[in-house]
Amino acid sequence: MAIKLKLLSLLVSFGMMFGIIELVRRRKLKEEYSFLWLITGFFLLILTLRFDLLTRITQALGVVSSLNTLFFFGLIFVILLCLHYSLKVSQLTVEMKILAQKIALLEAEINSNIKNDAVCPIPFKG
Amino acid sequence: MAEKDRVLVLIPAFNEEERIGTVIEEVKKYLPEGEVVVINDGSADRTADVIIKAGAKVINLPFNLGVGSALQTGYKFAIKEGYDYVIQLDADGQHVPSFLPVFLEKIRRTKSDLVIGSRFLSPGPYAGSRVRRIGIIFFARLTSFLIRQRLTDPLSGYRAMKRAVVELCSRDAYTFDYPDADFLLALHRQRFKIEEIPVTMNPRKGGQSQHRGLGPIFYIFKIMLSILVNLLRKNERSAHGD
């Protein structure tokens, strides 16, 4: 691997890992969402330091170019990430629905109780 | 009506300020013993004000959840407050309230757990677009095949149900975007008895359809997928019917 390319790859790998850790440190990214990114950064680092590993994987898979191998695994990573987000969004949708229903029912109950006591109702302001 | 029976008339509404007042009036006229509750599904207009002015109870969802979740909010309310029967109808005036006593009589007197008002069992002014009629026929035949019982209007939102059905539908595991063929299949698998009665329906006037935002193709895909996963799930039968 050419020196310049190796340096660039090292910079990207370390930059990615430190960037993710910093985002977690600042509480902008939850630990559970950082896992895939850190693993990816780590593998990038390994492949940069041991380029022969990439070559061996490429040959084992029967791929023509090492670059194609990188793209392939990069695509797998993006697919996994999207699936992870879809699962999370589905879960959040359900939780949001339950929460909205609970709020609506509680507000109705409060207004009913307040009405019985002839006090001004509390309107919900979304 | 039996002295202890409590009936909830449940109406999901989204931007129906033009029609909801009239619908509530007619419901009270034809079923005075029923308690009317309207689920205001995040309406941007004066729907909530009109509901209160008409003398019905309103439950305001903080934002639009869709008709399935709005109805489920009503089911949760019904269970919490101890209602024995729930009759649901649309807020846009399509469902004719004069059939409410017929629903109540049927759900009280027979073994049916769910009574669906079918617009196709009797002639009426409802015509609907050709595409919609084709869709209804398709789902009617599919549902009839799946539950081994002839149904003519599985998409009808004009329904009456017993408490056991309401209790099942109030569980978070049973949320449906729109209680459709997949919903009826789920009830059938739980051994609930489903029956249809003839009703007439009016053409839709005013307001906004609960199906808005869903392209017909995407909608069909969702229902078909929901039916498939329903069949693939292990049938955890409730105590009902065992």
Short mmCIF file of C-alpha atoms in Angstrom, two decimals:
data_model
loop_
_atom_site.label_atom_id
_atom_site.label_comp_id
_atom_site.label_asym_id
_atom_site.label_seq_id
_atom_site.Cartn_x
_atom_site.Cartn_y
_atom_site.Cartn_z
CA MET A 1 0.00 0.00 0.00
CA ALA A 2 1.40 3.41 -0.95
CA ILE A 3 2.62 5.47 2.02
CA LYS A 4 0.32 8.41 1.29
CA LEU A 5 -2.69 6.14 1.03
CA LYS A 6 -1.68 4.37 4.23
CA LEU A 7 -1.36 7.68 6.09
CA LEU A 8 -4.71 8.87 4.78
CA SER A 9 -6.37 5.61 5.76
CA LEU A 10 -4.83 5.78 9.25
CA LEU A 11 -6.03 9.35 9.62
CA VAL A 12 -9.57 8.40 8.62
CA SER A 13 -9.64 5.33 10.90
CA PHE A 14 -8.35 7.16 13.97
CA GLY A 15 -10.42 10.22 13.16
CA MET A 16 -13.57 8.13 12.93
CA MET A 17 -12.92 6.31 16.19
CA PHE A 18 -11.98 9.42 18.14
CA GLY A 19 -14.86 11.35 16.59
CA ILE A 20 -17.38 8.70 17.66
CA ILE A 21 -15.94 8.51 21.18
CA GLU A 22 -16.07 12.30 21.44
CA LEU A 23 -19.73 12.34 20.36
CA VAL A 24 -20.51 9.72 23.01
CA ARG A 25 -18.56 11.72 25.58
CA ARG A 26 -20.61 14.81 24.78
CA ARG A 27 -23.80 12.74 25.05
CA LYS A 28 -24.74 13.50 21.45
CA LEU A 29 -24.57 9.82 20.53
CA LYS A 30 -25.75 6.95 22.66
CA GLU A 31 -23.33 4.09 23.29
CA GLU A 32 -25.61 1.55 21.64
CA TYR A 33 -25.46 3.47 18.34
CA SER A 34 -21.71 3.91 18.43
CA PHE A 35 -20.94 0.19 18.42
CA LEU A 36 -21.16 -0.40 14.66
CA TRP A 37 -19.18 2.77 13.90
CA LEU A 38 -16.38 1.89 16.30
CA ILE A 39 -16.14 -1.67 14.99
CA THR A 40 -15.92 -0.30 11.44
CA GLY A 41 -13.24 2.17 12.40
CA PHE A 42 -11.30 -0.59 14.13
CA PHE A 43 -11.45 -2.90 11.10
CA LEU A 44 -10.37 -0.04 8.84
CA LEU A 45 -7.39 0.48 11.11
CA ILE A 46 -6.48 -3.22 11.07
CA LEU A 47 -6.72 -3.39 7.29
CA THR A 48 -4.57 -0.30 6.95
CA LEU A 49 -1.85 -1.71 9.18
CA ARG A 50 -2.15 -5.21 7.70
CA PHE A 51 -3.00 -4.65 4.04
CA ASP A 52 -2.02 -8.22 3.29
CA LEU A 53 -5.13 -9.28 5.23
CA LEU A 54 -7.32 -7.41 2.76
CA THR A 55 -5.48 -9.08 -0.10
CA ARG A 56 -6.01 -12.51 1.48
CA ILE A 57 -9.73 -11.82 2.05
CA THR A 58 -10.05 -10.61 -1.54
CA GLN A 59 -8.47 -13.77 -2.88
CA ALA A 60 -10.54 -15.97 -0.56
CA LEU A 61 -13.75 -14.39 -1.82
CA GLY A 62 -12.62 -14.55 -5.42
CA VAL A 63 -12.95 -10.80 -5.90
CA VAL A 64 -10.87 -9.15 -8.61
CA SER A 65 -9.80 -6.03 -6.75
CA SER A 66 -9.17 -5.27 -3.08
CA LEU A 67 -11.06 -2.02 -3.58
CA ASN A 68 -14.16 -4.01 -4.56
CA THR A 69 -13.81 -6.00 -1.34
CA LEU A 70 -13.76 -2.78 0.64
CA PHE A 71 -16.83 -1.46 -1.17
CA PHE A 72 -18.65 -4.74 -0.62
CA PHE A 73 -18.09 -4.73 3.12
CA GLY A 74 -18.83 -1.02 3.23
CA LEU A 75 -22.20 -1.74 1.65
CA ILE A 76 -22.89 -4.53 4.15
CA PHE A 77 -22.12 -2.09 6.92
CA VAL A 78 -24.56 0.52 5.57
CA ILE A 79 -27.29 -2.11 5.18
CA LEU A 80 -26.78 -3.27 8.77
CA LEU A 81 -26.86 0.29 9.99
CA CYS A 82 -30.10 1.04 8.15
CA LEU A 83 -31.68 -2.13 9.51
CA HIS A 84 -30.61 -1.18 13.01
CA TYR A 85 -32.23 2.25 12.60
CA SER A 86 -35.41 0.73 11.15
CA LEU A 87 -35.72 -1.53 14.18
CA LYS A 88 -35.16 1.39 16.49
CA VAL A 89 -37.65 3.63 14.66
CA SER A 90 -40.28 0.87 14.79
CA GLN A 91 -39.78 0.54 18.52
CA LEU A 92 -39.96 4.31 19.02
CA THR A 93 -43.14 4.53 16.93
CA VAL A 94 -44.88 2.02 19.17
CA GLU A 95 -43.63 3.72 22.34
CA MET A 96 -44.72 7.12 21.02
CA LYS A 97 -48.18 5.77 20.26
CA ILE A 98 -48.55 4.33 23.76
CA LEU A 99 -47.37 7.59 25.29
CA ALA A 100 -49.73 9.72 23.20
CA GLN A 101 -52.66 7.50 24.13
CA LYS A 102 -51.78 7.66 27.83
CA ILE A 103 -51.52 11.45 27.69
CA ALA A 104 -54.89 11.75 25.94
CA LEU A 105 -56.62 9.44 28.42
CA LEU A 106 -55.05 11.15 31.42
CA GLU A 107 -56.01 14.59 30.13
CA ALA A 108 -59.59 13.43 29.60
CA GLU A 109 -59.68 12.02 33.12
CA ILE A 110 -58.27 15.22 34.61
CA ASN A 111 -60.73 17.38 32.70
CA SER A 112 -63.58 15.15 33.81
CA ASN A 113 -62.52 15.46 37.44
CA ILE A 114 -62.03 19.20 37.12
CA LYS A 115 -65.41 19.60 35.47
CA ASN A 116 -67.07 17.85 38.38
CA ASP A 117 -65.39 20.32 40.71
CA ALA A 118 -66.39 23.24 38.45
CA VAL A 119 -62.84 24.50 37.94
CA CYS A 120 -61.37 25.64 34.63
CA PRO A 121 -60.10 22.73 32.53
CA ILE A 122 -56.47 22.29 31.50
CA PRO A 123 -56.26 22.30 27.69
CA PHE A 124 -53.46 20.32 26.01
CA LYS A 125 -51.14 22.55 23.98
CA GLY A 126 -49.11 20.39 21.66
CA MET B 1 -81.39 -2.89 27.54
CA ALA B 2 -80.21 -4.85 30.58
CA GLU B 3 -79.89 -2.57 33.56
CA LYS B 4 -76.19 -3.06 34.01
CA ASP B 5 -75.20 -2.87 30.33
CA ARG B 6 -73.11 0.13 29.37
CA VAL B 7 -72.70 1.08 25.77
CA LEU B 8 -69.99 3.29 24.38
CA VAL B 9 -70.45 4.90 20.98
CA LEU B 10 -66.94 5.54 19.74
CA ILE B 11 -66.17 7.98 16.96
CA PRO B 12 -62.62 8.65 15.68
CA ALA B 13 -62.37 12.09 14.11
CA PHE B 14 -59.76 14.00 12.18
CA ASN B 15 -60.60 17.49 10.92
CA GLU B 16 -64.37 16.86 10.92
CA GLU B 17 -65.66 20.19 12.26
CA GLU B 18 -68.27 20.36 9.50
CA ARG B 19 -69.98 17.03 10.18
CA ILE B 20 -69.18 15.84 13.68
CA GLY B 21 -71.80 18.00 15.38
CA THR B 22 -74.61 16.55 13.28
CA VAL B 23 -73.30 13.01 13.72
CA ILE B 24 -73.26 13.37 17.53
CA GLU B 25 -76.79 14.79 17.51
CA GLU B 26 -78.10 11.88 15.48
CA VAL B 27 -76.26 9.31 17.60
CA LYS B 28 -77.84 10.73 20.74
CA LYS B 29 -81.23 10.73 19.05
CA TYR B 30 -81.12 7.08 17.95
CA LEU B 31 -79.22 5.65 20.92
CA PRO B 32 -79.86 7.89 23.93
CA GLU B 33 -78.62 5.23 26.35
CA GLY B 34 -75.21 5.16 24.68
CA GLU B 35 -72.39 7.38 25.89
CA VAL B 36 -70.72 9.18 23.04
CA VAL B 37 -66.95 9.56 23.05
CA VAL B 38 -65.07 11.12 20.18
CA ILE B 39 -61.35 10.57 19.73
CA ASN B 40 -59.97 13.78 18.30
CA ASP B 41 -56.99 12.50 16.34
CA GLY B 42 -54.86 15.63 16.31
CA SER B 43 -57.30 17.76 14.32
CA ALA B 44 -56.07 21.17 13.21
CA ASP B 45 -59.57 22.65 12.96
CA ARG B 46 -62.34 23.23 15.50
CA THR B 47 -63.36 19.57 15.75
CA ALA B 48 -62.76 19.46 19.54
CA ASP B 49 -64.83 22.60 20.16
CA VAL B 50 -67.71 21.27 18.06
CA ILE B 51 -67.63 17.95 19.96
CA ILE B 52 -67.83 19.69 23.35
CA LYS B 53 -70.59 21.99 22.12
CA ALA B 54 -72.58 18.96 20.91
CA GLY B 55 -72.38 17.52 24.42
CA ALA B 56 -70.14 14.55 23.80
CA LYS B 57 -66.96 13.58 25.59
CA VAL B 58 -63.75 14.25 23.71
CA ILE B 59 -60.37 12.59 24.10
CA ASN B 60 -57.70 14.69 22.42
CA LEU B 61 -54.67 12.91 21.03
CA PRO B 62 -51.67 15.29 21.07
CA PHE B 63 -50.93 14.58 17.40
CA ASN B 64 -52.34 12.48 14.60
CA LEU B 65 -51.83 8.76 15.17
CA GLY B 66 -54.10 7.37 12.47
CA VAL B 67 -57.51 5.75 12.75
CA GLY B 68 -56.26 2.41 14.11
CA SER B 69 -54.44 3.95 17.07
CA ALA B 70 -57.23 6.49 17.59
CA LEU B 71 -59.76 3.67 17.87
CA GLN B 72 -57.43 1.78 20.19
CA THR B 73 -57.35 4.84 22.47
CA GLY B 74 -61.13 4.54 22.62
CA TYR B 75 -60.91 0.82 23.36
CA LYS B 76 -58.50 1.49 26.22
CA PHE B 77 -60.93 4.06 27.56
CA ALA B 78 -63.84 1.60 27.25
CA ILE B 79 -62.00 -1.08 29.21
CA LYS B 80 -60.88 1.36 31.87
CA GLU B 81 -64.40 2.71 32.33
CA GLY B 82 -66.06 -0.71 32.29
CA TYR B 83 -68.22 -0.55 29.16
CA ASP B 84 -69.88 -3.78 28.04
CA TYR B 85 -70.27 -2.92 24.37
CA VAL B 86 -68.62 -0.57 21.96
CA ILE B 87 -70.25 0.61 18.75
CA GLN B 88 -67.99 2.55 16.45
CA LEU B 89 -68.84 4.70 13.48
CA ASP B 90 -67.18 7.33 11.34
CA ALA B 91 -67.31 11.05 11.99
CA ASP B 92 -67.90 12.06 8.39
CA GLY B 93 -71.59 11.17 8.23
CA GLN B 94 -71.20 8.10 6.01
CA HIS B 95 -72.56 5.78 8.67
CA VAL B 96 -76.28 6.23 9.28
CA PRO B 97 -76.92 6.43 13.07
CA SER B 98 -80.46 5.05 12.74
CA PHE B 99 -78.91 1.57 12.63
CA LEU B 100 -77.38 1.94 16.09
CA PRO B 101 -80.29 0.23 17.89
CA VAL B 102 -80.03 -2.64 15.40
CA PHE B 103 -76.34 -3.07 16.21
CA LEU B 104 -77.00 -3.02 19.91
CA GLU B 105 -79.80 -5.51 19.70
CA LYS B 106 -77.67 -7.87 17.62
CA ILE B 107 -74.59 -7.66 19.83
CA ARG B 108 -76.65 -8.12 22.97
CA ARG B 109 -78.98 -10.88 21.86
CA THR B 110 -76.72 -13.12 19.79
CA LYS B 111 -73.48 -14.97 20.35
CA SER B 112 -71.69 -12.77 17.86
CA ASP B 113 -68.69 -10.96 19.33
CA LEU B 114 -68.29 -8.55 16.44
CA VAL B 115 -71.09 -7.24 14.25
CA ILE B 116 -70.11 -5.46 11.04
CA GLY B 117 -72.46 -3.20 9.15
CA SER B 118 -72.24 -4.13 5.48
CA ARG B 119 -73.29 -1.66 2.82
CA PHE B 120 -73.44 -4.50 0.29
CA LEU B 121 -76.11 -6.61 1.96
CA SER B 122 -78.76 -4.05 1.09
CA PRO B 123 -79.15 -1.47 -1.68
CA GLY B 124 -78.29 2.09 -0.68
CA PRO B 125 -76.98 5.43 -1.89
CA TYR B 126 -73.34 4.51 -1.32
CA ALA B 127 -71.63 3.82 -4.61
CA GLY B 128 -67.98 4.62 -4.12
CA SER B 129 -65.43 4.84 -6.88
CA ARG B 130 -64.86 1.84 -9.13
CA VAL B 131 -61.34 1.37 -7.84
CA ARG B 132 -62.58 1.37 -4.27
CA ARG B 133 -65.30 -1.16 -5.05
CA ILE B 134 -62.75 -3.45 -6.68
CA GLY B 135 -60.56 -3.12 -3.61
CA ILE B 136 -63.42 -3.93 -1.27
CA ILE B 137 -64.42 -6.99 -3.34
CA PHE B 138 -60.81 -8.19 -3.32
CA PHE B 139 -60.47 -7.88 0.44
CA ALA B 140 -63.94 -9.33 1.00
CA ARG B 141 -63.01 -12.47 -0.94
CA LEU B 142 -59.59 -12.71 0.68
CA THR B 143 -61.01 -12.31 4.18
CA SER B 144 -63.82 -14.75 3.47
CA PHE B 145 -61.26 -17.30 2.32
CA LEU B 146 -59.03 -16.81 5.34
CA ILE B 147 -61.73 -16.99 7.98
CA ARG B 148 -63.86 -19.53 6.08
CA GLN B 149 -66.91 -17.34 6.38
CA ARG B 150 -68.57 -15.15 3.80
CA LEU B 151 -68.03 -11.46 4.48
CA THR B 152 -69.11 -8.76 2.08
CA ASP B 153 -67.73 -5.60 3.67
CA PRO B 154 -64.60 -6.23 5.75
CA LEU B 155 -63.49 -2.61 5.34
CA SER B 156 -66.61 -1.23 7.01
CA GLY B 157 -65.82 0.86 10.06
CA TYR B 158 -69.42 0.62 11.28
CA ARG B 159 -69.11 -2.09 13.94
CA ALA B 160 -70.30 -3.25 17.30
CA MET B 161 -68.25 -5.41 19.60
CA LYS B 162 -68.44 -7.11 22.93
CA ARG B 163 -66.10 -6.32 25.75
CA ALA B 164 -63.90 -9.35 25.11
CA VAL B 165 -63.11 -8.09 21.60
CA VAL B 166 -62.53 -4.58 22.92
CA GLU B 167 -60.15 -5.96 25.55
CA LEU B 168 -58.13 -7.81 22.91
CA CYS B 169 -58.00 -4.77 20.65
CA SER B 170 -56.85 -2.55 23.49
CA ARG B 171 -53.64 -4.54 23.90
CA ASP B 172 -50.60 -2.85 22.40
CA ALA B 173 -49.62 -6.04 20.59
CA TYR B 174 -52.81 -5.73 18.53
CA THR B 175 -52.43 -2.29 17.02
CA PHE B 176 -53.56 -2.10 13.40
CA ASP B 177 -53.10 0.95 11.19
CA TYR B 178 -56.63 0.40 10.04
CA PRO B 179 -58.80 -2.42 11.41
CA ASP B 180 -59.07 -4.34 8.18
CA ALA B 181 -58.81 -7.86 6.82
CA ASP B 182 -55.78 -8.52 9.04
CA PHE B 183 -57.78 -7.40 12.08
CA LEU B 184 -60.65 -9.78 11.23
CA LEU B 185 -58.17 -12.60 10.72
CA ALA B 186 -56.68 -11.92 14.15
CA LEU B 187 -60.15 -12.08 15.72
CA HIS B 188 -60.97 -15.28 13.85
CA ARG B 189 -57.78 -16.90 15.15
CA GLN B 190 -58.89 -15.99 18.64
CA ARG B 191 -62.18 -17.78 17.92
CA PHE B 192 -64.37 -14.69 18.08
CA LYS B 193 -67.66 -14.89 16.18
CA ILE B 194 -68.13 -12.37 13.43
CA GLU B 195 -71.44 -11.47 11.83
CA GLU B 196 -72.64 -8.93 9.28
CA ILE B 197 -75.87 -6.97 9.19
CA PRO B 198 -77.16 -4.85 6.31
CA VAL B 199 -76.80 -1.10 6.68
CA THR B 200 -77.02 1.82 4.32
CA MET B 201 -74.22 4.34 4.04
CA ASN B 202 -74.10 7.87 2.69
CA PRO B 203 -71.49 9.26 0.35
CA ARG B 204 -68.71 11.02 2.20
CA LYS B 205 -69.26 14.74 2.80
CA GLY B 206 -66.60 17.10 4.05
CA GLY B 207 -63.65 16.41 6.36
CA GLN B 208 -60.59 14.39 5.51
CA SER B 209 -60.39 10.68 4.87
CA GLN B 210 -58.68 8.53 7.49
CA HIS B 211 -56.91 6.82 4.62
CA ARG B 212 -55.18 9.99 3.57
CA GLY B 213 -51.45 9.74 3.01
CA LEU B 214 -51.54 6.07 2.07
CA GLY B 215 -51.28 5.33 -1.62
CA PRO B 216 -53.59 2.44 -2.56
CA ILE B 217 -50.70 0.23 -3.64
CA PHE B 218 -48.74 0.79 -0.45
CA TYR B 219 -51.92 0.19 1.55
CA ILE B 220 -52.57 -3.15 -0.15
CA PHE B 221 -48.95 -4.16 0.42
CA LYS B 222 -49.20 -3.33 4.13
CA ILE B 223 -52.41 -5.32 4.57
CA MET B 224 -51.05 -8.34 2.70
CA LEU B 225 -47.86 -8.30 4.75
CA SER B 226 -49.87 -7.92 7.94
CA ILE B 227 -52.01 -10.92 6.99
CA LEU B 228 -48.91 -12.99 6.18
CA VAL B 229 -47.16 -12.27 9.47
CA ASN B 230 -50.43 -12.85 11.31
CA LEU B 231 -50.58 -16.35 9.83
CA LEU B 232 -46.92 -16.95 10.66
CA ARG B 233 -47.30 -15.92 14.28
CA LYS B 234 -47.98 -18.52 16.89
CA ASN B 235 -51.64 -18.38 17.75
CA GLU B 236 -51.62 -17.49 21.44
CA ARG B 237 -55.27 -18.07 22.14
CA SER B 238 -56.80 -15.98 24.85
CA ALA B 239 -59.10 -17.50 27.47
CA HIS B 240 -62.00 -16.63 25.13
CA GLY B 241 -63.26 -19.59 23.21
CA ASP B 242 -61.13 -22.21 25.01
#
